[in-house]
Coordinates of C-alpha atoms in Angstrom, one line a residue:
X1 CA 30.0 39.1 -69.4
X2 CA 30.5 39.2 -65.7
X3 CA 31.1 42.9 -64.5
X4 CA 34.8 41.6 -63.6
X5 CA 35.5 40.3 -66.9
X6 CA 34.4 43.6 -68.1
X7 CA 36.8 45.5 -65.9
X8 CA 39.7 42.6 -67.3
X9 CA 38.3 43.6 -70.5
X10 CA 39.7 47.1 -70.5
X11 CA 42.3 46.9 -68.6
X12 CA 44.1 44.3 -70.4
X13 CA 44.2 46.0 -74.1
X14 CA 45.2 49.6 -74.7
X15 CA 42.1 51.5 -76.6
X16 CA 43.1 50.2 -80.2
X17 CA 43.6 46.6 -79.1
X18 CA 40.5 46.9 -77.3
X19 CA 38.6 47.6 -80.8
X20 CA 40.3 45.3 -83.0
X21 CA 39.5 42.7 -80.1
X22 CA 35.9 43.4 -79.4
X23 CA 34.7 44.6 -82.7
X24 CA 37.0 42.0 -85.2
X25 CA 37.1 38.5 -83.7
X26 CA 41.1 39.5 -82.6
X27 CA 42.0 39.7 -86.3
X28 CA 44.0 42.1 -88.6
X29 CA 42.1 45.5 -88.5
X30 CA 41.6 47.4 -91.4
X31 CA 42.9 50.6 -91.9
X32 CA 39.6 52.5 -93.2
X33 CA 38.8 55.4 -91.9
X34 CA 34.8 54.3 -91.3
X35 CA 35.1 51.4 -89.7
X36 CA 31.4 51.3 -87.9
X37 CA 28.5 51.9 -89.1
X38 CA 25.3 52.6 -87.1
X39 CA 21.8 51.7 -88.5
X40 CA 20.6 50.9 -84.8
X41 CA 17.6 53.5 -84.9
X42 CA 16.3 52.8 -87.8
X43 CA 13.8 50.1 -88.5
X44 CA 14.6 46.6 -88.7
X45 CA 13.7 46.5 -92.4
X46 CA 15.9 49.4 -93.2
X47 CA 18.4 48.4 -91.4
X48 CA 18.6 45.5 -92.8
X49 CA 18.3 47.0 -96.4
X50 CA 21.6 49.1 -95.5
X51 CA 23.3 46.4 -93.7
X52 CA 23.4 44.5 -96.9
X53 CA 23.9 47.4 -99.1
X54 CA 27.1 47.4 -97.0
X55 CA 28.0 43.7 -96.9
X56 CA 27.9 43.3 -100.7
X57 CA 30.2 45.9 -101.1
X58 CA 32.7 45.4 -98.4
X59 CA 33.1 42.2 -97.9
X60 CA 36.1 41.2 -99.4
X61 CA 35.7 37.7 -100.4
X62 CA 32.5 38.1 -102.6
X63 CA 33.6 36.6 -106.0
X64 CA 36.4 34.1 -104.0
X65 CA 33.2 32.2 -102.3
X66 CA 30.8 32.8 -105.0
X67 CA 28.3 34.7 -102.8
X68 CA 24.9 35.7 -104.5
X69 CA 23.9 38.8 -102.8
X70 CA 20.7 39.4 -104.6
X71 CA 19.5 36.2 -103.9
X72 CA 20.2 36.4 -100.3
X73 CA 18.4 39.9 -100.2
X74 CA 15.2 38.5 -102.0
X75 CA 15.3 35.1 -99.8
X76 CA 15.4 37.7 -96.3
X77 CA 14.2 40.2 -96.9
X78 CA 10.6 39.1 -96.7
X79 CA 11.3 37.3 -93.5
X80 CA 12.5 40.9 -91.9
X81 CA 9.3 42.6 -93.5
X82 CA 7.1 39.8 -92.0
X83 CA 8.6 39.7 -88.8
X84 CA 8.6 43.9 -88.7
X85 CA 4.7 43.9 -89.5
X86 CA 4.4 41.5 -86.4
X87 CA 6.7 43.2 -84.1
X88 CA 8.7 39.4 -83.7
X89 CA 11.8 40.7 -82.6
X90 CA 12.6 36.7 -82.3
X91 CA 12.1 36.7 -85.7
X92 CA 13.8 39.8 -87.3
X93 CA 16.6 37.7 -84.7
X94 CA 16.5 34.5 -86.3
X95 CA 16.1 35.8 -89.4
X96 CA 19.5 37.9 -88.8
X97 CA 21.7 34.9 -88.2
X98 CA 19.9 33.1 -91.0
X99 CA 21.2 35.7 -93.7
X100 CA 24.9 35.5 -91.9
X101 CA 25.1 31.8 -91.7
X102 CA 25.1 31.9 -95.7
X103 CA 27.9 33.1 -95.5
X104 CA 31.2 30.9 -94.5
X105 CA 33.4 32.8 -92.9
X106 CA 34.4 32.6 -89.7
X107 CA 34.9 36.4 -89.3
X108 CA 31.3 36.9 -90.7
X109 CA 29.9 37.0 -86.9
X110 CA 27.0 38.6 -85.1
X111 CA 26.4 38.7 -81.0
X112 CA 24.2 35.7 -79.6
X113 CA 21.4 36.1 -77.4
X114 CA 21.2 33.6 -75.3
X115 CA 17.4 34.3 -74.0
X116 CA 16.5 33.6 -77.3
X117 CA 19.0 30.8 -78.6
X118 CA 18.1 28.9 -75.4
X119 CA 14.6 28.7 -76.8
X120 CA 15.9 26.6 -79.3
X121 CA 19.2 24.7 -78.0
X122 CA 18.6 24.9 -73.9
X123 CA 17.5 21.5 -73.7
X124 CA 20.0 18.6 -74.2
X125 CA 19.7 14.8 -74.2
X126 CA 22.6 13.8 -71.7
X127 CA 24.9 12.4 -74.4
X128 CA 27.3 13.7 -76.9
X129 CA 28.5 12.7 -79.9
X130 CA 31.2 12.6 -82.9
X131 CA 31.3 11.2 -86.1
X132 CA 34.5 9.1 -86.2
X133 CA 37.0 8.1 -89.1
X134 CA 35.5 4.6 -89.8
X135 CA 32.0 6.6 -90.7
X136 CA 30.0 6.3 -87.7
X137 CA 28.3 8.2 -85.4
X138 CA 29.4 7.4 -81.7
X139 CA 28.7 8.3 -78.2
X140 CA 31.4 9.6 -76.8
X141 CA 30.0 11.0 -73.3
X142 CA 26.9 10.3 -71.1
X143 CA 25.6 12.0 -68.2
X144 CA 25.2 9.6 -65.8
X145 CA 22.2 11.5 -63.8
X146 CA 20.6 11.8 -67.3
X147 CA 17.3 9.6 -68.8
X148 CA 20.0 8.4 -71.1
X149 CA 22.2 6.9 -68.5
X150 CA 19.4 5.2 -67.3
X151 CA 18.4 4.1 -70.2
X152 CA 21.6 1.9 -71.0
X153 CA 23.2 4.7 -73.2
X154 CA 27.0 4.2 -72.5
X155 CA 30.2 5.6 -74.3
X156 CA 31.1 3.7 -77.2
X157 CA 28.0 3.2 -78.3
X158 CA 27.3 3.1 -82.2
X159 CA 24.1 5.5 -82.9
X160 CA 21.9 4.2 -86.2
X161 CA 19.1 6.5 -86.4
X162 CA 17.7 9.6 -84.3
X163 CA 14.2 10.5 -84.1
X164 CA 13.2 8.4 -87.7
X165 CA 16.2 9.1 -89.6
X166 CA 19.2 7.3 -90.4
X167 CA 22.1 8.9 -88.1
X168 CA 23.9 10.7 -90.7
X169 CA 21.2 12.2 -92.3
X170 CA 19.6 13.7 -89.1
X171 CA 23.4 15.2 -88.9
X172 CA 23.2 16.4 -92.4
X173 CA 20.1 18.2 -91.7
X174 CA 21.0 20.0 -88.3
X175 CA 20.5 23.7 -88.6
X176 CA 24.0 25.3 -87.0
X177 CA 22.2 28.7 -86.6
X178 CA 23.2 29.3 -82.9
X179 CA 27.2 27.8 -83.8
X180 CA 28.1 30.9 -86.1
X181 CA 29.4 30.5 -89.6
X182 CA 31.8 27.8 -90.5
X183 CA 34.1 28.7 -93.4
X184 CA 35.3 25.0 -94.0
X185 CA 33.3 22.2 -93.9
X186 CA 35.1 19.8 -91.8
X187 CA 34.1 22.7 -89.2
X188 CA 30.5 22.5 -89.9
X189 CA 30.5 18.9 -90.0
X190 CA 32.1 19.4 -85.9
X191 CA 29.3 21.5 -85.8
X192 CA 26.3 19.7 -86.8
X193 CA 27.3 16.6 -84.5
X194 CA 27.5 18.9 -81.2
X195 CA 24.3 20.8 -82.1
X196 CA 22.4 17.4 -83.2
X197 CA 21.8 16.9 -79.6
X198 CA 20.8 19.8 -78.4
X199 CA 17.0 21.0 -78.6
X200 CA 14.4 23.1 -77.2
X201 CA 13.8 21.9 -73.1
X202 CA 11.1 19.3 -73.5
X203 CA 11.6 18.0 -76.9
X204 CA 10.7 14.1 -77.4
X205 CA 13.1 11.8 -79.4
X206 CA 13.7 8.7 -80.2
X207 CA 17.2 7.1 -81.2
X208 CA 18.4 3.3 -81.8
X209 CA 21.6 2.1 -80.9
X210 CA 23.8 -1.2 -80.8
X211 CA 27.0 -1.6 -78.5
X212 CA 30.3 -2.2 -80.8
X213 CA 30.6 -5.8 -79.8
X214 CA 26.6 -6.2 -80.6
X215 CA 24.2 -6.2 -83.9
X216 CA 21.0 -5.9 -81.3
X217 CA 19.6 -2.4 -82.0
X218 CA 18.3 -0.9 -78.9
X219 CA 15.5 1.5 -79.4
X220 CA 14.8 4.2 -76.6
X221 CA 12.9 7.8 -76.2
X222 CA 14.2 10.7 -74.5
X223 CA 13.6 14.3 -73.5
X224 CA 15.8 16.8 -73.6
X225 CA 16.8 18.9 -70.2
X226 CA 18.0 22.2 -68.9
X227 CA 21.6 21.1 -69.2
X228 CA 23.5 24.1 -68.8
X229 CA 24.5 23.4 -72.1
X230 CA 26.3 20.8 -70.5
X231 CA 26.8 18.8 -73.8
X232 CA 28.6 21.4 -76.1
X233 CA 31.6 21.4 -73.5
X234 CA 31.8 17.5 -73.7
X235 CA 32.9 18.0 -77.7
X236 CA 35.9 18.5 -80.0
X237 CA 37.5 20.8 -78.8
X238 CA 35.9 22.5 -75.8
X239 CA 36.4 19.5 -73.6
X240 CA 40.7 19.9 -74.0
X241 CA 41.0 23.4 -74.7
X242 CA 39.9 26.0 -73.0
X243 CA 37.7 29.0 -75.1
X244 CA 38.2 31.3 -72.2
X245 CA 40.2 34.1 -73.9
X246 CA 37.5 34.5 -76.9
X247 CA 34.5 34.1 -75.1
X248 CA 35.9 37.3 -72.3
X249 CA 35.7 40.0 -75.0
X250 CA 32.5 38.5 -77.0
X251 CA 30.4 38.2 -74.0
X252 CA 29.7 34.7 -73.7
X253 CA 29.8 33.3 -70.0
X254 CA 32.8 30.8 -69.5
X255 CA 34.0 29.2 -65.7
X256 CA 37.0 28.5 -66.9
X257 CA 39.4 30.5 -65.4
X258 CA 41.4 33.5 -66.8
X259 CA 45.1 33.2 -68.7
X260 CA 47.8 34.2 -66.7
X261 CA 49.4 35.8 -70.2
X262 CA 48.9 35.6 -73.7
X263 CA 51.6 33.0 -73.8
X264 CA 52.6 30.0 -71.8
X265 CA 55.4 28.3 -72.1
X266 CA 57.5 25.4 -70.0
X267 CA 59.4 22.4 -70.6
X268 CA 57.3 18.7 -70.7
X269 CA 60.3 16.9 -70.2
X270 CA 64.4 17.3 -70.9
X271 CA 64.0 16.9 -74.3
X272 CA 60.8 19.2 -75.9
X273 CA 59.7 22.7 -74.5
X274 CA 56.5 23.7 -75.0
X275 CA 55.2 27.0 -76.3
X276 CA 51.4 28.4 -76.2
X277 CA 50.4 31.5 -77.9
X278 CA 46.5 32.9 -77.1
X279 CA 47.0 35.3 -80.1
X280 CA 48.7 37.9 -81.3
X281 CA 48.2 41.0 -79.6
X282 CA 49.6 42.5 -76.2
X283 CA 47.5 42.4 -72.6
X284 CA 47.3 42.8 -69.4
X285 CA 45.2 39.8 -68.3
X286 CA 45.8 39.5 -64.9
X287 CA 45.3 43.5 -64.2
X288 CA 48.5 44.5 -62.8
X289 CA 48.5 47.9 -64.9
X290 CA 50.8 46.7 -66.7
X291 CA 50.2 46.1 -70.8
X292 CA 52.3 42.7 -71.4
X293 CA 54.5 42.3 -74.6
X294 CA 53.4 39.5 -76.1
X295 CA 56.2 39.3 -78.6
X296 CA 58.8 39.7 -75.4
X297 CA 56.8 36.7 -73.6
X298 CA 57.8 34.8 -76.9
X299 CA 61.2 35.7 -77.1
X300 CA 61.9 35.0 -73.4
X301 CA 60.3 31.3 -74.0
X302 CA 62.6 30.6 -76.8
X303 CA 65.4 32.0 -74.4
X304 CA 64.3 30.1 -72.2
X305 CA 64.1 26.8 -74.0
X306 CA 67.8 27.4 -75.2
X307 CA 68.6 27.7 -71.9
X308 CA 67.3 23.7 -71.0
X309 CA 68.8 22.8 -73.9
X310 CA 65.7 22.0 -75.8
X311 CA 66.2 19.7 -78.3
X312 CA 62.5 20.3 -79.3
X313 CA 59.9 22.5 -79.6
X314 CA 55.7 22.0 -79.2
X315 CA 53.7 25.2 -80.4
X316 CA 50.2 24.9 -79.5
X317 CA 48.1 27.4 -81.5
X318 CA 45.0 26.0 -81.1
X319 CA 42.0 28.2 -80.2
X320 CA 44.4 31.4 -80.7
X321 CA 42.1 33.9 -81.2
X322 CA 44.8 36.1 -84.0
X323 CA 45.1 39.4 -83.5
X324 CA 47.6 41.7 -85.4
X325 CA 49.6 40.5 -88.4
X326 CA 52.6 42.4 -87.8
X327 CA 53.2 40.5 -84.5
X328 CA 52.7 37.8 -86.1
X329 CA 55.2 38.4 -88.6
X330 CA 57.2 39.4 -86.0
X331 CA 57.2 36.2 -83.3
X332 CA 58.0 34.4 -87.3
X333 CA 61.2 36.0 -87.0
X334 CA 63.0 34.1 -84.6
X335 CA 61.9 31.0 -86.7
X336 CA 63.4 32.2 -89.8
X337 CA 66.9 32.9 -91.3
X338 CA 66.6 35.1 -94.7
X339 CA 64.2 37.8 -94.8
X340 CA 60.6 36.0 -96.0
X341 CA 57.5 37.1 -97.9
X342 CA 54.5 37.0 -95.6
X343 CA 51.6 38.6 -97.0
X344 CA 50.5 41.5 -99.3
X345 CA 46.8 43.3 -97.8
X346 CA 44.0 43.8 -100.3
X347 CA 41.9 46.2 -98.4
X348 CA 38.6 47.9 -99.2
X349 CA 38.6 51.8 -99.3
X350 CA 35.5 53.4 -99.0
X351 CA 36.3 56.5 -100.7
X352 CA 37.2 54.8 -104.4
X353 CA 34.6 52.0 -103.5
X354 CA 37.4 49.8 -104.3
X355 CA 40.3 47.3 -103.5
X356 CA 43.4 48.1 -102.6
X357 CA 47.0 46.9 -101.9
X358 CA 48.2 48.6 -98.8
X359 CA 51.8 50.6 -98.3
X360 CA 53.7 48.8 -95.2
X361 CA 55.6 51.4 -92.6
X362 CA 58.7 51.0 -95.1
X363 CA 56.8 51.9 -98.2
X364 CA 56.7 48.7 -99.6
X365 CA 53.6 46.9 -100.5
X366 CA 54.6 43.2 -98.7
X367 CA 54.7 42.6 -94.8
X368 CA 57.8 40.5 -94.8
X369 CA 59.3 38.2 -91.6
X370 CA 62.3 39.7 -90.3
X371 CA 64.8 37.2 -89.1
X372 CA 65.4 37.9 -85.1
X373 CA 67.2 36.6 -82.0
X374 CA 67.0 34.3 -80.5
X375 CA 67.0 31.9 -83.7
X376 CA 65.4 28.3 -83.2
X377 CA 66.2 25.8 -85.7
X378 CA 65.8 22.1 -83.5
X379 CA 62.2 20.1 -85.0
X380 CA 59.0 21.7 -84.2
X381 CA 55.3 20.5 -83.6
X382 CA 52.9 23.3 -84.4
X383 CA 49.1 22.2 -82.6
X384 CA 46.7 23.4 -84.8
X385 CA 42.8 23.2 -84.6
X386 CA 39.8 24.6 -86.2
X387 CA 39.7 27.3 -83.6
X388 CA 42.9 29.0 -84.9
X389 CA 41.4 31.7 -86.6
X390 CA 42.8 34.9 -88.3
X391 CA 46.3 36.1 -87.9
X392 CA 47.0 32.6 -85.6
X393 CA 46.3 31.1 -89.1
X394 CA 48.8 33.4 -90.5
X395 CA 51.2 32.3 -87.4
X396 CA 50.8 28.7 -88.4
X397 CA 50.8 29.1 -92.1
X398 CA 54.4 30.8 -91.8
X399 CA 55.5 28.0 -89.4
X400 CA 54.7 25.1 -91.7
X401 CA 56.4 26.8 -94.2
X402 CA 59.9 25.8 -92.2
X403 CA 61.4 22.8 -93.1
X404 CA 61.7 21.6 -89.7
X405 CA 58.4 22.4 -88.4
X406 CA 55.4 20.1 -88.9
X407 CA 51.4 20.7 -88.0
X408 CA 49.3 18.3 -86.2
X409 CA 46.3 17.9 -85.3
X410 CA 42.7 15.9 -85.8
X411 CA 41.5 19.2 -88.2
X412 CA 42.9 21.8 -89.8
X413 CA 42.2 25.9 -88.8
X414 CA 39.6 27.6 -89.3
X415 CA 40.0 28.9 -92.8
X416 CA 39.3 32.5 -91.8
X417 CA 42.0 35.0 -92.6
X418 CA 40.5 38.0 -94.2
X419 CA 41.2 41.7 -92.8
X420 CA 38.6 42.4 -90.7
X421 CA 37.7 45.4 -88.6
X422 CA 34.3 46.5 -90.1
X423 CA 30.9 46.5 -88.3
X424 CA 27.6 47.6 -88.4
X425 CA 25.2 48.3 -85.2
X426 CA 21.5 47.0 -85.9
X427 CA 18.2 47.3 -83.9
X428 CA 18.1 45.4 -80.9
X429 CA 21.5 45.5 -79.3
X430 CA 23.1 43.4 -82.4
X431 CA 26.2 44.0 -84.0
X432 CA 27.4 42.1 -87.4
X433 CA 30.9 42.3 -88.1
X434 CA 32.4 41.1 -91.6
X435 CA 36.2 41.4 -93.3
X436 CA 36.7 44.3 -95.6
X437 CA 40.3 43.3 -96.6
X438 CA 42.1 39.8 -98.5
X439 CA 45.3 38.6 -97.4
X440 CA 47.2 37.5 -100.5
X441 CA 50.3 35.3 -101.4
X442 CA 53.2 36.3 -103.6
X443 CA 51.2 35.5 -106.7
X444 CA 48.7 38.0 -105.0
X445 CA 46.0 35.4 -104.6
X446 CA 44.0 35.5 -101.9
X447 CA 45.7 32.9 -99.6
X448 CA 44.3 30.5 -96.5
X449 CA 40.3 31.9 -96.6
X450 CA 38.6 29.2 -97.9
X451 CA 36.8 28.6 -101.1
X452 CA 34.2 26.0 -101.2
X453 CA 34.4 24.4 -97.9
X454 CA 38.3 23.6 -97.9
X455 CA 40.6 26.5 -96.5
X456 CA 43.1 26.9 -93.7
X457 CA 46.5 25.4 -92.7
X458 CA 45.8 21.4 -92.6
X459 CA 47.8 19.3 -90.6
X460 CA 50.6 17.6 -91.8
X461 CA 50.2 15.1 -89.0
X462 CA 46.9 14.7 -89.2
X463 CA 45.5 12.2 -86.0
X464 CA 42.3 10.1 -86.4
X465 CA 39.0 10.5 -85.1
X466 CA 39.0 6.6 -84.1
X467 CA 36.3 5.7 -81.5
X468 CA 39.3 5.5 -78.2
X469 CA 40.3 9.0 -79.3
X470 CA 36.6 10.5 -79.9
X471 CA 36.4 9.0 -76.0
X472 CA 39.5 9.8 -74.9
X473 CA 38.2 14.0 -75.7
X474 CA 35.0 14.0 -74.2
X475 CA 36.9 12.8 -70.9
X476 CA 39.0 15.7 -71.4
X477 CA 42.5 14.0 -72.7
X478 CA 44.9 16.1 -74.8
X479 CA 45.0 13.4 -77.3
X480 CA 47.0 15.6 -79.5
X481 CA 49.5 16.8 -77.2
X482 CA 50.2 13.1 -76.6
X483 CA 50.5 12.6 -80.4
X484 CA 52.8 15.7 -80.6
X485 CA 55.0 14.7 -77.8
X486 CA 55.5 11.3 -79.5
X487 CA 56.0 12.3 -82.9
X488 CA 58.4 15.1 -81.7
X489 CA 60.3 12.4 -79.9
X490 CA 60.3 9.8 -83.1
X491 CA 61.5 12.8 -84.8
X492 CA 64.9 13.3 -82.2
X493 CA 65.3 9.9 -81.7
X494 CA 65.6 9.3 -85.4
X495 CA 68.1 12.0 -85.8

């Protein structure tokens, strides 16, 4: 993180916000009163030993995803042992992200390194890729200074095998280590495709090809370049939506520039406003000294959009990086008309080594959505993507609950909604940060974290991966806001 980011970084969130952002991926924090643990001086074996001591008592969705804990302790812990004997911190490393990558969740998380991932994904091959709706595996982007340019590679073209393998197997079997965890597998499967191409600087391939209008295979080698990691900002959805926001308080460098607010909001034409929330939580991110109200900034939009007699309404909640569940419960109200269930919190206290339910500020044991002013009622679009994550789940859960909102989008969220909050500092500068807490429904089941690869809000309006469209996003088109803008307008029209 640049040392101007930093200074953003803690300026923009008052001291609380600025752990719950750092420390829980801008989710719901829990209320223990140990929320860190540090086993950074001690070895990297027994640190690892109490890290998972930790983990398979804390995390919160043990039984719910059917995690093995003793199996993952006998499968690493060797690999920490023999990389401890050697002194391989690149090892212990890899081995680290190994362990947590068994584990999907999208709040399971630990901090790259990007000396050491670059080892391994610097290098791409001047192409990217998706895997479309019809079942195959397209380009959707070439660089055109690259071998592959050269080479005849364009966009469109229909990929058949990489380096000896048929296509979707080489996808199949791409490791996602450097990608984090991916609690649903429609994510990983975005995943897989974007890291296929990317290998260490040097590495030989070859691929075979045909042109859609062509059954001639073409057959070519290349080697993969210092890229700047070029190709992972040509995919789904880094090439439309900015990760600017998430990437500021994990560290990771991003050009984009900064958000003027956690929401944006303005009218596309005299028919639909448009509404975009970042997350939910208050900041300051252009450093005036002044902390903004996030909820307020929502409010005045909806305001606002009365005002220009907004017949419609686009929410875009894609990459919104959650944050606090009461706000969310909160910006729900002016949505809603009766008082509404919203959740129940499950959390794990470390005094009775047990779960559970949580007392709200009114005693009651269920955050509820509290009808507000101003009230919208005209249709709604809710964008939705599988970079929602957390409490902007929660957000878009509680808006497709309203029978005149709809969700959109080519992939659900990211079917991460636990209570998180809890971390533990490791050798080396890591930190590994895991929920400790369940949201649950009215039925108190645990609701939206995902259980064998489905989770999440899906979209109602769900638009295709086709080949144009797969295009269409690698040359940065917001495909979905087109979609949204039309269906919104099929929906008043029709009225």
């Amino acid at each position: 993180m640049k040392k101007h980011e930093m200074r953003t970084l803690i300026v923009i969130v008052s001291f609380v916000l600025v752990v719950i952002a750092t420390l829980s991926w801008f989710n719901k924090p829990t209320p223990a009163t140990d929320l860190e643990d540090d086993f950074s001086n001690l070895t990297w074996t027994m640190a690892f030993e109490e890290l998972h001591q930790t983990l398979s008592k804390e995390y919160a969705f043990t039984d719910w995803k059917s995690i093995n804990w003793d199996k993952l302790h006998q499968k690493y812990l060797a690999e920490i042992e023999k990389a401890q004997l050697n002194q391989d911190f690149d090892a212990y490393y890899l081995s680290l992200r190994a362990y947590l990558n068994e584990i999907p969740d999208g709040h399971v998380r630990m901090n790259n390194l990007k000396e050491i991932d670059d080892q391994y994904i610097g290098g791409g091959f001047g192409l990217a890729l998706a895997k479309i709706n019809e079942g195959n595996v397209i380009v959707t982007w070439v660089d055109e200074s690259s071998q592959a340019w050269l080479s005849g590679i364009r966009s469109g073209d229909v990929l058949l095998s990489w380096n000896g393998q048929p296509i979707n197997e080489a996808i199949d079997n791409v490791s996602t280590l450097f990608g984090g965890t991916s609690a649903t597998t429609e994510n990983l499967e975005i995943k897989k495709a974007a890291y296929l191409v990317r290998a260490p600087v040097g590495t030989k391939i070859q691929l075979s090809y045909k042109t859609p209008d062509s059954s001639l295979t073409e057959s070519v080698s290349l080697v993969a370049d210092d890229d700047n990691g070029l190709s992972l900002s040509k995919n789904y959805p880094d090439s439309v939506v900015s990760n600017k926001l998430r990437d500021m308080f994990v560290g990771v460098d991003n050009p984009d520039p900064i958000p003027d607010a956690m929401v944006e909001s303005k009218m596309l034409d005299d028919r639909i406003s448009y509404l975009k929330i970042l997350g939910e939580l208050d900041a300051d991110l252009q450093e005036t000294g002044n902390l903004q109200s996030t909820l307020e900034l929502v409010r005045n939009a909806i305001e606002t959009a009365h005002q220009n007699n907004a017949q419609g309404l686009i929410v875009d909640l894609r990459n919104n990086i959650g944050g606090l569940d009461q706000m969310t419960a909160d910006i729900l109200g002016y949505f809603y008309q009766q008082k509404t269930f919203f959740e129940y919190q499950n959390l794990y206290n470390p005094d009775t080594k047990s779960f559970e339910l949580q007392l709200m500020d009114d005693g009651s044991q269920a955050l509820t959505i509290e009808p507000s002013e101003p009230y919208f009622n005209e249709p709604i679009i809710v964008l939705i993507n599988p970079k929602c994550v957390s409490s902007g789940e929660g957000l878009a859960m509680g808006m497709q609950n309203l029978p005149n909102a709809e969700t959109l989008g080519f992939y659900g969220t990211n079917g991460s909604f636990g209570l998180a909050g809890s971390e533990a500092k490791i050798p080396g500068g890591l930190t590994v940060h895991w929920p400790s807490g369940q949201s649950l429904n009215e039925n108190k089941t645990i609701q939206l974290d995902s259980q064998n690869g489905i989770g999440g809000v899906s979209p109602d309006i769900r638009v295709p991966m086709t080949a144009q469209n797969a295009i269409r996003i690698a040359n940065g088109e917001d495909v979905e806001l087109t979609e949204a803008i039309k269906a919104l307008h099929n929906k008043l029209n029709n009225q």
